[in-house]
Coordinates of C-alpha atoms and ligand atoms in Angstrom, one line a residue:
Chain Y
X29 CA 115.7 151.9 90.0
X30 CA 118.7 150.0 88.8
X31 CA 118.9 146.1 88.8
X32 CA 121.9 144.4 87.6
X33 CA 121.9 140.7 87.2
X34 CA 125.0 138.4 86.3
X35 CA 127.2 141.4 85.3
X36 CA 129.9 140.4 83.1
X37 CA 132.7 141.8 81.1
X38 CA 136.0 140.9 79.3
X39 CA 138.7 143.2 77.8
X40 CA 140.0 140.0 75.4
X41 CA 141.2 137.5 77.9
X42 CA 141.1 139.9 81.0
X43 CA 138.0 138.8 82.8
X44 CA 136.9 142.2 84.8
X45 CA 133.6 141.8 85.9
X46 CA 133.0 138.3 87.0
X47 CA 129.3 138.4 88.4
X48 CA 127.6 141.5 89.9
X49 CA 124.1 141.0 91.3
X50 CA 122.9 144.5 92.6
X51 CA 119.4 146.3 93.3
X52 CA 120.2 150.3 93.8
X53 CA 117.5 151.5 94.9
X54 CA 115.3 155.2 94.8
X55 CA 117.2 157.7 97.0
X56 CA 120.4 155.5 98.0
X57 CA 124.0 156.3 98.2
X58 CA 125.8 153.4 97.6
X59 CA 129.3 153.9 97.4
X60 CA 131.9 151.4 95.9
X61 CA 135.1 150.8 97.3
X62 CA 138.1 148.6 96.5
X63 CA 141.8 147.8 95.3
X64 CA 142.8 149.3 92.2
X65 CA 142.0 147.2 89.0
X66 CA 139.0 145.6 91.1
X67 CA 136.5 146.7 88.2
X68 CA 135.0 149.5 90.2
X69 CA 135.4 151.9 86.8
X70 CA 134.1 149.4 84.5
X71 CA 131.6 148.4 86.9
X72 CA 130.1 151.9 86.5
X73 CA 130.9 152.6 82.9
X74 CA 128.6 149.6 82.5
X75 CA 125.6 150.7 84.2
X76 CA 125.4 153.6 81.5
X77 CA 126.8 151.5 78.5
X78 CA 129.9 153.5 78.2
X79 CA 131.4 149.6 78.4
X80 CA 129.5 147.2 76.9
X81 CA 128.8 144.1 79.2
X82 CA 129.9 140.8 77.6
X83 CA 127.1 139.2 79.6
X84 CA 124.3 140.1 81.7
X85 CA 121.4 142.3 82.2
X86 CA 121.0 145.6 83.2
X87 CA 117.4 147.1 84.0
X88 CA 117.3 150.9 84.2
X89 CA 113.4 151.8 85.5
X90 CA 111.9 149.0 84.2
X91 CA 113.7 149.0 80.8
X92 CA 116.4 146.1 79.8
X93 CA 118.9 148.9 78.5
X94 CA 121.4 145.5 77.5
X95 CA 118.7 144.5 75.0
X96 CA 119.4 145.0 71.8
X97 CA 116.5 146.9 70.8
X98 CA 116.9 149.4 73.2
X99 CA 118.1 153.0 72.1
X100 CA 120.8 154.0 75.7
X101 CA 121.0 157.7 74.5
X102 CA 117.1 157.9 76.1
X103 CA 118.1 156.8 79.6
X104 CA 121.8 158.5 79.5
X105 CA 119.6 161.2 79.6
X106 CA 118.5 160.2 83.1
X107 CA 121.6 159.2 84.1
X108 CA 124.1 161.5 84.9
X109 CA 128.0 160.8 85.2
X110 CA 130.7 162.9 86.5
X111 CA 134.3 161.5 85.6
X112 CA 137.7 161.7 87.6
X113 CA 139.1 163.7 85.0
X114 CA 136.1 166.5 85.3
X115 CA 136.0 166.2 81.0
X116 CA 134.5 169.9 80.8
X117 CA 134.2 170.7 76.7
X118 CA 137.4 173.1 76.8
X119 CA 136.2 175.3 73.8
X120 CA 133.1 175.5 75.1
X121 CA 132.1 178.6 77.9
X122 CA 130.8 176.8 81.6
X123 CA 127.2 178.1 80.2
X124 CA 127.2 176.4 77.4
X125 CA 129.0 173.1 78.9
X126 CA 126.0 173.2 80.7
X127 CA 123.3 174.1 78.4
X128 CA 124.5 171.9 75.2
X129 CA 122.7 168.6 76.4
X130 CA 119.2 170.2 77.8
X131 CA 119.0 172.6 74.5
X132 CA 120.0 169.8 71.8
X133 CA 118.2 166.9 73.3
X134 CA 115.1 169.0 75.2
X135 CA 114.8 171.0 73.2
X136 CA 114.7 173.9 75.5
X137 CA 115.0 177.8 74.0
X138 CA 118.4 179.3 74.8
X139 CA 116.9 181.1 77.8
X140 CA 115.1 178.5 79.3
X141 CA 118.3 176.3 78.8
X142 CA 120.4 179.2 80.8
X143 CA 117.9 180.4 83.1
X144 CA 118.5 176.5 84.2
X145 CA 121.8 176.9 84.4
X146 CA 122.0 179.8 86.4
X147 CA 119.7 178.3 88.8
X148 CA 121.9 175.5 89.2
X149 CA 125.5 177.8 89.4
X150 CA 123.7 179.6 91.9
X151 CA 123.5 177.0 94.1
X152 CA 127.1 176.2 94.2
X153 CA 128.4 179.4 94.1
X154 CA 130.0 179.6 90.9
X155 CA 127.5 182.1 88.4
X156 CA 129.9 184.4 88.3
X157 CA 132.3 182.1 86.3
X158 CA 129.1 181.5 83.5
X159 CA 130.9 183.0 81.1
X160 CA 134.4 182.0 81.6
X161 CA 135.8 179.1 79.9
X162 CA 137.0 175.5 81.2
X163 CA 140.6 176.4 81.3
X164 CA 139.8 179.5 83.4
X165 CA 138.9 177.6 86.9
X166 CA 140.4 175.3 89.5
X167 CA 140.4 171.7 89.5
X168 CA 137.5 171.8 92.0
X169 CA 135.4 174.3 90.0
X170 CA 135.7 172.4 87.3
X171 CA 134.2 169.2 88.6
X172 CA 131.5 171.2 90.4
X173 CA 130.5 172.6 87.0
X174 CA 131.1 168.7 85.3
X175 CA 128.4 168.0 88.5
X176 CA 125.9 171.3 87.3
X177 CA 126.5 169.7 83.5
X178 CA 124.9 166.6 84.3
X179 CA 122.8 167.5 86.8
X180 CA 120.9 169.9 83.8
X181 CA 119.8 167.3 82.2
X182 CA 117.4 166.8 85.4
X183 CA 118.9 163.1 85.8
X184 CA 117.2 160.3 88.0
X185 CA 120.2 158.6 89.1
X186 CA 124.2 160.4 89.3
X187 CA 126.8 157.9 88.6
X188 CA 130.6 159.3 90.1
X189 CA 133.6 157.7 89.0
X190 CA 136.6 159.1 91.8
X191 CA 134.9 162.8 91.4
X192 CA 137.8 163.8 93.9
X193 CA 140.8 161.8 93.2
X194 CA 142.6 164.2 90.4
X195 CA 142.3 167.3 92.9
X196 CA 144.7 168.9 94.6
X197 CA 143.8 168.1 98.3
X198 CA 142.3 171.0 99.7
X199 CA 139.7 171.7 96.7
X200 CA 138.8 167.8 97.8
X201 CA 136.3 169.4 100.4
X202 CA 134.3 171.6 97.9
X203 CA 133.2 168.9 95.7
X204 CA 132.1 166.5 98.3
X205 CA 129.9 169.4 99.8
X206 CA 128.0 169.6 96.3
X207 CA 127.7 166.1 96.6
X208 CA 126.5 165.4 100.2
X209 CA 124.2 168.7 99.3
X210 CA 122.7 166.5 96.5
X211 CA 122.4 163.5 98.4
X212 CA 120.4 165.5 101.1
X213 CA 118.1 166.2 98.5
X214 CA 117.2 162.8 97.8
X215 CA 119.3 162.1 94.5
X216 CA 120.1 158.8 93.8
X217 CA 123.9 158.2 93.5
X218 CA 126.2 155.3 92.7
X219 CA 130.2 156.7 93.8
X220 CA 133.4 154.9 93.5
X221 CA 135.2 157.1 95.7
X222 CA 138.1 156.3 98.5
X223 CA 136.7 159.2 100.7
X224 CA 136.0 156.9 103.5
X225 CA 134.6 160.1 105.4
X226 CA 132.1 160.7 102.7
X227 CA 131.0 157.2 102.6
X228 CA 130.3 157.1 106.4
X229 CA 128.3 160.6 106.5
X230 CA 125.7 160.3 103.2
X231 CA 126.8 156.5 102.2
X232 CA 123.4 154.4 102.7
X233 CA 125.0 151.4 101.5
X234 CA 129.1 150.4 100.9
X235 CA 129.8 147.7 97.9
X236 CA 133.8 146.5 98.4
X237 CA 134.6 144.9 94.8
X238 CA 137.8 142.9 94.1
X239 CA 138.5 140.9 91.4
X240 CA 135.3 141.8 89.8
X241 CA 133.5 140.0 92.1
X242 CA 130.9 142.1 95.2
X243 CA 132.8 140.7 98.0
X244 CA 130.8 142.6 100.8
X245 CA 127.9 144.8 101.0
X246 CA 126.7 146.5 103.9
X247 CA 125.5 149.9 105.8
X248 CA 128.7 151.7 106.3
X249 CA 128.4 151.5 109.9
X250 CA 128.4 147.9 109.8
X251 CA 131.2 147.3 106.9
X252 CA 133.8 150.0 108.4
X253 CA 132.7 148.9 111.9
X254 CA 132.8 145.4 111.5
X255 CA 134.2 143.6 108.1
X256 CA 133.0 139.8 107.6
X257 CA 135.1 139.1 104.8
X258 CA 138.8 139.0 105.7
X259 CA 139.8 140.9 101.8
X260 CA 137.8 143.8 103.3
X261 CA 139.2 143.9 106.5
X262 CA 143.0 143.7 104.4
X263 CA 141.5 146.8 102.1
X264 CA 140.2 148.7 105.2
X265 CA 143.7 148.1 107.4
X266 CA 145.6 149.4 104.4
X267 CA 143.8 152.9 103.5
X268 CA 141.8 153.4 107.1
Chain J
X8 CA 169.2 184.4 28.9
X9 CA 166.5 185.5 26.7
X10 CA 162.9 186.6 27.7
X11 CA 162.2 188.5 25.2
X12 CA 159.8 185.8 24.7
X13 CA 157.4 187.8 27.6
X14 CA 156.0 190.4 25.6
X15 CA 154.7 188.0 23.1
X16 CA 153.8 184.8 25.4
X17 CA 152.9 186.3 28.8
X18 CA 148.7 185.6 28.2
X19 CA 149.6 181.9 28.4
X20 CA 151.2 182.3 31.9
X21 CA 148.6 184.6 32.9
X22 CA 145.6 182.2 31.8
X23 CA 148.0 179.3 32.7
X24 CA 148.0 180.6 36.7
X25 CA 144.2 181.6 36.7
X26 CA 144.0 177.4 35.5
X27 CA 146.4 176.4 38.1
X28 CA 144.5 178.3 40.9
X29 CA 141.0 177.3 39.9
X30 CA 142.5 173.7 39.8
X31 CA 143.7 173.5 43.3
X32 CA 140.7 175.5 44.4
X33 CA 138.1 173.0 42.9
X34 CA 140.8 169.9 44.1
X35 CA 141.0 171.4 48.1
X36 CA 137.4 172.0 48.3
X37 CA 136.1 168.3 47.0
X38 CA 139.0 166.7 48.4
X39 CA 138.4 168.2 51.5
X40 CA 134.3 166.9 51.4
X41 CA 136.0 163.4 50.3
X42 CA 138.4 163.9 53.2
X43 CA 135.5 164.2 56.1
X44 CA 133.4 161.7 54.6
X45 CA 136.4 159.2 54.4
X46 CA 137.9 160.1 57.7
X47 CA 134.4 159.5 59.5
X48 CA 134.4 156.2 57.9
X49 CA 137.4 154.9 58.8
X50 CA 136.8 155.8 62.8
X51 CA 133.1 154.3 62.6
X52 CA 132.8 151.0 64.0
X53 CA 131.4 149.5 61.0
X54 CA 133.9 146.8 59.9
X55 CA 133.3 147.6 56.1
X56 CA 133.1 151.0 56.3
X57 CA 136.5 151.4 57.8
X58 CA 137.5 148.5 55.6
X59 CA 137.0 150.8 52.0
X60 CA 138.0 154.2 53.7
X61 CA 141.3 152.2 54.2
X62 CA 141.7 150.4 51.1
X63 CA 141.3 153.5 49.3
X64 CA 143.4 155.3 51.5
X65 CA 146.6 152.6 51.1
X66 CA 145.6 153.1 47.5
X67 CA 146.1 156.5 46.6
X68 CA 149.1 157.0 48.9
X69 CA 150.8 153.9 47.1
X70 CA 150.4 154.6 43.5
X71 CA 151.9 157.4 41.8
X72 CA 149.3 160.4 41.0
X73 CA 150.2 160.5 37.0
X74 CA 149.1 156.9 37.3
X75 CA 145.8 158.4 39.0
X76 CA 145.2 161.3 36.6
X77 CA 146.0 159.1 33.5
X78 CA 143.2 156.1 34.7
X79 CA 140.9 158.5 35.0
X80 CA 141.4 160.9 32.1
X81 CA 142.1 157.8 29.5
X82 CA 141.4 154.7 31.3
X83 CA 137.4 155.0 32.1
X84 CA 135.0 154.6 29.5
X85 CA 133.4 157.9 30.8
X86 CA 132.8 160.3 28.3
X87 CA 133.0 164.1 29.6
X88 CA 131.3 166.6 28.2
X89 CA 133.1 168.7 25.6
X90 CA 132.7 172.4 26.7
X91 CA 134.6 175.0 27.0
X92 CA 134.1 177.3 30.4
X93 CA 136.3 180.9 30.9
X94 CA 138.9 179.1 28.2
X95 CA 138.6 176.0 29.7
X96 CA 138.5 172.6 28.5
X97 CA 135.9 171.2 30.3
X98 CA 136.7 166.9 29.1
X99 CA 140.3 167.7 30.4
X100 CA 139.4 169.9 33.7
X101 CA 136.6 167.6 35.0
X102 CA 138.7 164.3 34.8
X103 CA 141.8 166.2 36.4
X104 CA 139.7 167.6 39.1
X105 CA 138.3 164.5 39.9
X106 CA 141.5 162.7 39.9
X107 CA 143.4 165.3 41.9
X108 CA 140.8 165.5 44.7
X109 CA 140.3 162.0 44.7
X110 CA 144.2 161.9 45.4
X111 CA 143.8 165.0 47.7
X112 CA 141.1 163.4 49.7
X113 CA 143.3 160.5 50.5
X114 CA 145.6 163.1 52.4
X115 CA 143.0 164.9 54.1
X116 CA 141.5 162.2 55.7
X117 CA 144.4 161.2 57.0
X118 CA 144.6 164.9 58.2
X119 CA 141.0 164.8 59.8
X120 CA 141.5 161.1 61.3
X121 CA 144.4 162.6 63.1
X122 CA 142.9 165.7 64.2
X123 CA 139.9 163.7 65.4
X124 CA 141.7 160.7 67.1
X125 CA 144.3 163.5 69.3
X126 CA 140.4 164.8 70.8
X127 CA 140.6 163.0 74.5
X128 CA 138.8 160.3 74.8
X129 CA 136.8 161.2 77.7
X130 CA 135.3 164.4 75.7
X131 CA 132.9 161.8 73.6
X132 CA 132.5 159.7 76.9
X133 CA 131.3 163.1 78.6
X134 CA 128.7 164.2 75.5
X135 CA 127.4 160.7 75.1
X136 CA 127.0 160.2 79.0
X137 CA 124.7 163.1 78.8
X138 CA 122.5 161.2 75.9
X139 CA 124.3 163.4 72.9
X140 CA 124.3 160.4 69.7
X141 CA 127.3 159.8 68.3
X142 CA 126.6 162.4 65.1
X143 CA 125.9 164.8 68.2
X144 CA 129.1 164.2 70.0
X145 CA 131.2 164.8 66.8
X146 CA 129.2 167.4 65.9
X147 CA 129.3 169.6 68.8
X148 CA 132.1 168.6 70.3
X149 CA 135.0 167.1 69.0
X150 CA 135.1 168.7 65.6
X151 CA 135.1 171.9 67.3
X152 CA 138.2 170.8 69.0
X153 CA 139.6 168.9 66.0
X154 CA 139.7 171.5 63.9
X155 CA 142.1 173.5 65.6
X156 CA 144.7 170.8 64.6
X157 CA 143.4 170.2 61.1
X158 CA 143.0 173.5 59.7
X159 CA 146.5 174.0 59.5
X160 CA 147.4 170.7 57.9
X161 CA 144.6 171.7 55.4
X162 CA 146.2 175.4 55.1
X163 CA 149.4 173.0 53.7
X164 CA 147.6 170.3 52.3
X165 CA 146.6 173.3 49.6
X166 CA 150.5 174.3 49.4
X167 CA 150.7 170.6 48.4
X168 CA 147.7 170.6 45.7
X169 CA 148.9 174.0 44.1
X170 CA 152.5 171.9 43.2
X171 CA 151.3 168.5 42.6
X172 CA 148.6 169.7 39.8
X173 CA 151.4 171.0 37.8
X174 CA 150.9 166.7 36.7
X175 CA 148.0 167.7 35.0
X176 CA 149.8 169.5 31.7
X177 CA 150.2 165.6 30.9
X178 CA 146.1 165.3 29.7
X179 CA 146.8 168.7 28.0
X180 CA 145.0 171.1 31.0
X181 CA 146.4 174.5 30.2
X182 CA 147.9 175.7 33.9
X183 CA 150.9 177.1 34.5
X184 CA 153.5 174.2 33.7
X185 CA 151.3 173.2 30.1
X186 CA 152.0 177.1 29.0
X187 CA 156.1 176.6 29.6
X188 CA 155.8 173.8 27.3
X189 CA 153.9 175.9 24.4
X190 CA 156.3 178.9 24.9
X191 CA 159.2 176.0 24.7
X192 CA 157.5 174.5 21.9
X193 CA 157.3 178.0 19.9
X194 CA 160.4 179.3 21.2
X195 CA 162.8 176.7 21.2
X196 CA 163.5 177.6 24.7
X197 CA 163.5 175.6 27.5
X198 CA 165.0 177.0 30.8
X199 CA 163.4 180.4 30.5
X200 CA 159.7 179.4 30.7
X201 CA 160.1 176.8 32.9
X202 CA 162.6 179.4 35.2
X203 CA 159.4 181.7 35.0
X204 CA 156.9 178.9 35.7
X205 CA 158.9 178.5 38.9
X206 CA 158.6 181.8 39.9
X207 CA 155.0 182.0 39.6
X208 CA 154.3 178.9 41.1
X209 CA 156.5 180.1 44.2
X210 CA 154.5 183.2 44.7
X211 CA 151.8 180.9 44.6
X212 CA 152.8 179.1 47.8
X213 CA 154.9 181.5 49.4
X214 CA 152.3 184.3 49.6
X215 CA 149.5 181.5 50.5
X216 CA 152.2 179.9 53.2
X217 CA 152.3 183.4 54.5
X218 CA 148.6 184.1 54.6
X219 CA 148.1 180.6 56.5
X220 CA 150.7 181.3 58.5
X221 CA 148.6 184.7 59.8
X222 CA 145.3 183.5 60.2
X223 CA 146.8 180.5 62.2
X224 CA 148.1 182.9 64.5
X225 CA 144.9 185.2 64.8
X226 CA 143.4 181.6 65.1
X227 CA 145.7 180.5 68.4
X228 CA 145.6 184.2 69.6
X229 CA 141.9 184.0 69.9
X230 CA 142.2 181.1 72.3
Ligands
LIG7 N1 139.2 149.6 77.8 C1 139.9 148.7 78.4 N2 140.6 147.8 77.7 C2 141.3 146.8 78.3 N3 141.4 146.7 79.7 C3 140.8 147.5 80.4 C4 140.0 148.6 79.9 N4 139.4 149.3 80.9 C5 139.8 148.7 82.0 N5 140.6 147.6 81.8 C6 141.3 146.7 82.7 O1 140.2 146.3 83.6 C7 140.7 146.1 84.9 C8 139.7 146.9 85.8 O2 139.7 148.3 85.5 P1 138.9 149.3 86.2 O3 139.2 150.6 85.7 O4 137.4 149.0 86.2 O5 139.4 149.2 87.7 P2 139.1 150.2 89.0 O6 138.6 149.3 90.0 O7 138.3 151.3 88.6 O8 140.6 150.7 89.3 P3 141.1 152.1 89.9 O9 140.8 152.2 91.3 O10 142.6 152.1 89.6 O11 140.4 153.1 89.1 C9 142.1 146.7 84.9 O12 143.0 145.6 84.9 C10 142.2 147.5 83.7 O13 143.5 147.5 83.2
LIG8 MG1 138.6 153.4 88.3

């Protein structure tokens, strides 16, 4: 579904990426781990062109989305994100957070567009708060509606950049259920994430980056079980 | 103190605030289209784009606005057409409109720039991850948000506009400070006119202050 080949990028002089070579595949949950700075962030920012890669090539369902030619908005579309810091449109209700993209890019009527949306609220709980505003909810809520938002646009692939690490601890469990419901269901998902619990129970596949390099890649049995490289082993000892 | 002048002059202050009003209406409205247009220029990515929306910027805010009005009004070979509109001059009006909301769009850009660039980043990073274009993005979302911050810079930006167009009595534009100068020229007056042409023009801004002052507040209320 995705394949990335020679991955690079440079902020100026600061080499980030330094390499990547991955095939994510139809219904995996690969989950990136790593040190902080390791180019996990970037790594996925790149996959959807929020960073441009300084070298490379990035094929999203048989499309080169790095060529020039190619227009991203069409597979952002297909690709949804959900960002650490939940970035919910404030002045905008949860309904129509969720609605905007399907009814300005699909095209869908109003009611289609909410009928969706309630649909999808539904399943986590959270119609009741359709008409309230961002500002209105809990940390938690809010990146379970950021989750609904992208998931209205009926994307193939949900990229998560540390969904849980802004929220207060106990709303933590909340948002990983939506997620390991949605891996259940076959999505395909790419999380940076240091829930090491969530990894082991839905991961298919663990990536540990560092120094913008894919150090290790393995089932999550086999990398938490038993580490070849001796930088994951150092990574695993400190947050395990 | 003598204003016994009133009873004989007061049409000219009367005609000279309608003038002053209709100025700074006409000069707020096209500098705030020159504003947007400006702003969204100088944010784009495109090197040249940003490259003239700052030139023009440094431009305006570095030379004095008499200079401004007196280029335009004597300096181009531009001829405007010589009508006259509800007692106005039109080949006086339309060069000082022009040059004030030329000047006044300098200002507001900077206004809108500012009001754009304090949106979050991740807000456009959110709409464009979810396939909204770049138009879209500003469109529905961070102009919505922006203009929270900017419509109360605008709200003084017009404070500002009403003042500065008091310049304009130099290409012989009959508003408010032109008709203290005809009263002093007939009168042999000076400080009476001009102590009434104060007054009026702080009505002017006080009572608009005020009003902007109110709908900023039913603005944050409905929040
Ligand atoms: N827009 C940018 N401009 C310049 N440098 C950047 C930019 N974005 C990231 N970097 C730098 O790139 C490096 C990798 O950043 P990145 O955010 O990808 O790391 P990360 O692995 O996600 O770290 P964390 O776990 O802290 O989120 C860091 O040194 C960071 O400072
Ligand atoms: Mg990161």
């Amino acid at each position: 579904m995705i394949k990335v080949n020679g991955l690079h990028k440079k902020f100026g002089k600061l080499h980030v990426l330094n390499g990547i070579d991955i095939e994510i595949n139809k219904g995996e949950v690969v989950v990136v781990i790593g040190p902080s700075g390791s180019g996990k962030s970037t790594f996925l920012r790149c996959l959807n062109l929020l960073e441009h890669p300084t070298d490379g090539e990035i094929i999203f369902e048989g499309v080169s989305i790095t060529s020039k030619h190619n227009d991203i908005n069409k597979q952002r579309q297909k690709m949804g994100m959900v960002f650490q810091q939940f970035n919910l449109f404030p002045h905008l209700s949860v309904l129509e957070n969720i609605t905007l993209a399907p009814r300005k890019l699909k095209k869908l009527s109003k009611e289609e567009a909410e009928k969706k949306a309630f649909d999808l609220l539904k399943r986590i709980g959270l119609e009741e708060k359709a008409n309230n505003y961002p500002g209105q909810l809990s940390g938690g809520q809010k990146q379970r509606i950021a989750i609904v938002r992208a998931l209205a646009m009926s994307p193939d692939v949900m990229l998560f950049d540390e969904p849980t690490s802004a929220l207060d601890p106990e709303m933590v469990g909340e948002v990983l259920d939506v997620m390991k419901k949605l891996a259940s269901e076959g999505m395909t998902m790419v999380v940076v994430t240091h829930e090491m619990g969530f990894a082991k129970e839905v991961g298919t596949r663990v990536i540990f980056m560092d120094e913008g390099r894919i150090l290790e890649e393995n089932t999550p049995e086999e990398l938490f079980g038993n580490p070849r490289n001796a930088r994951t082993r150092e990574f695993l000892s400190k947050i395990l | 103190m003598d204003f016994s002048w009133i009873g004989q002059y007061y049409p000219y202050f009367i005609a000279g605030t309608v003038n002053t009003i209709v100025l700074a209406f006409f000069t707020v409205l096209f500098g705030v289209l020159i504003g947007i247009v400006v702003a969204l220029m100088k944010i784009s990515k495109n090197r040249l784009l940003k490259f003239v929306a700052s030139a023009y910027i440094e431009f305006i805010r570095g030379t004095p606005l008499v200079v401004q009005i007196s280029i335009v009004f004597y300096g181009l070979p531009v001829k405007f057409p010589e009508i006259t509109f509800l007692g106005m001059e039109m080949e006086r009006f339309i060069p000082g409109i022009i040059a004030l909301s030329i000047n006044s769009g300098a200002y507001v850009a900077e206004i809108f720039r500012a009001g754009i660039q304090a949106i979050d980043k991740g807000q456009t990073e959110a709409a464009r991850s979810l396939g909204l274009t770049q138009a879209m993005a500003m469109r529905y979302v961070i102009l919505p948000q922006a203009i929270r911050n900017i419509l109360p810079a605008l709200g003084n930006e017009f404070v500002v506009v009403i003042k500065e167009s008091s310049i304009v009595y130099i290409i012989g534009i009959a508003e408010l400070m032109f008709s203290s100068s005809i009263v002093r020229g007939a009168t042999y007056r000076a400080l009476e006119p001009l102590l009434l042409t104060a007054v009026i023009y702080f009505i002017l801004t006080f009572t608009l202050s005020k009003f902007l002052g109110i709908a900023e507040r039913r603005m944050r209320a409905g929040d």
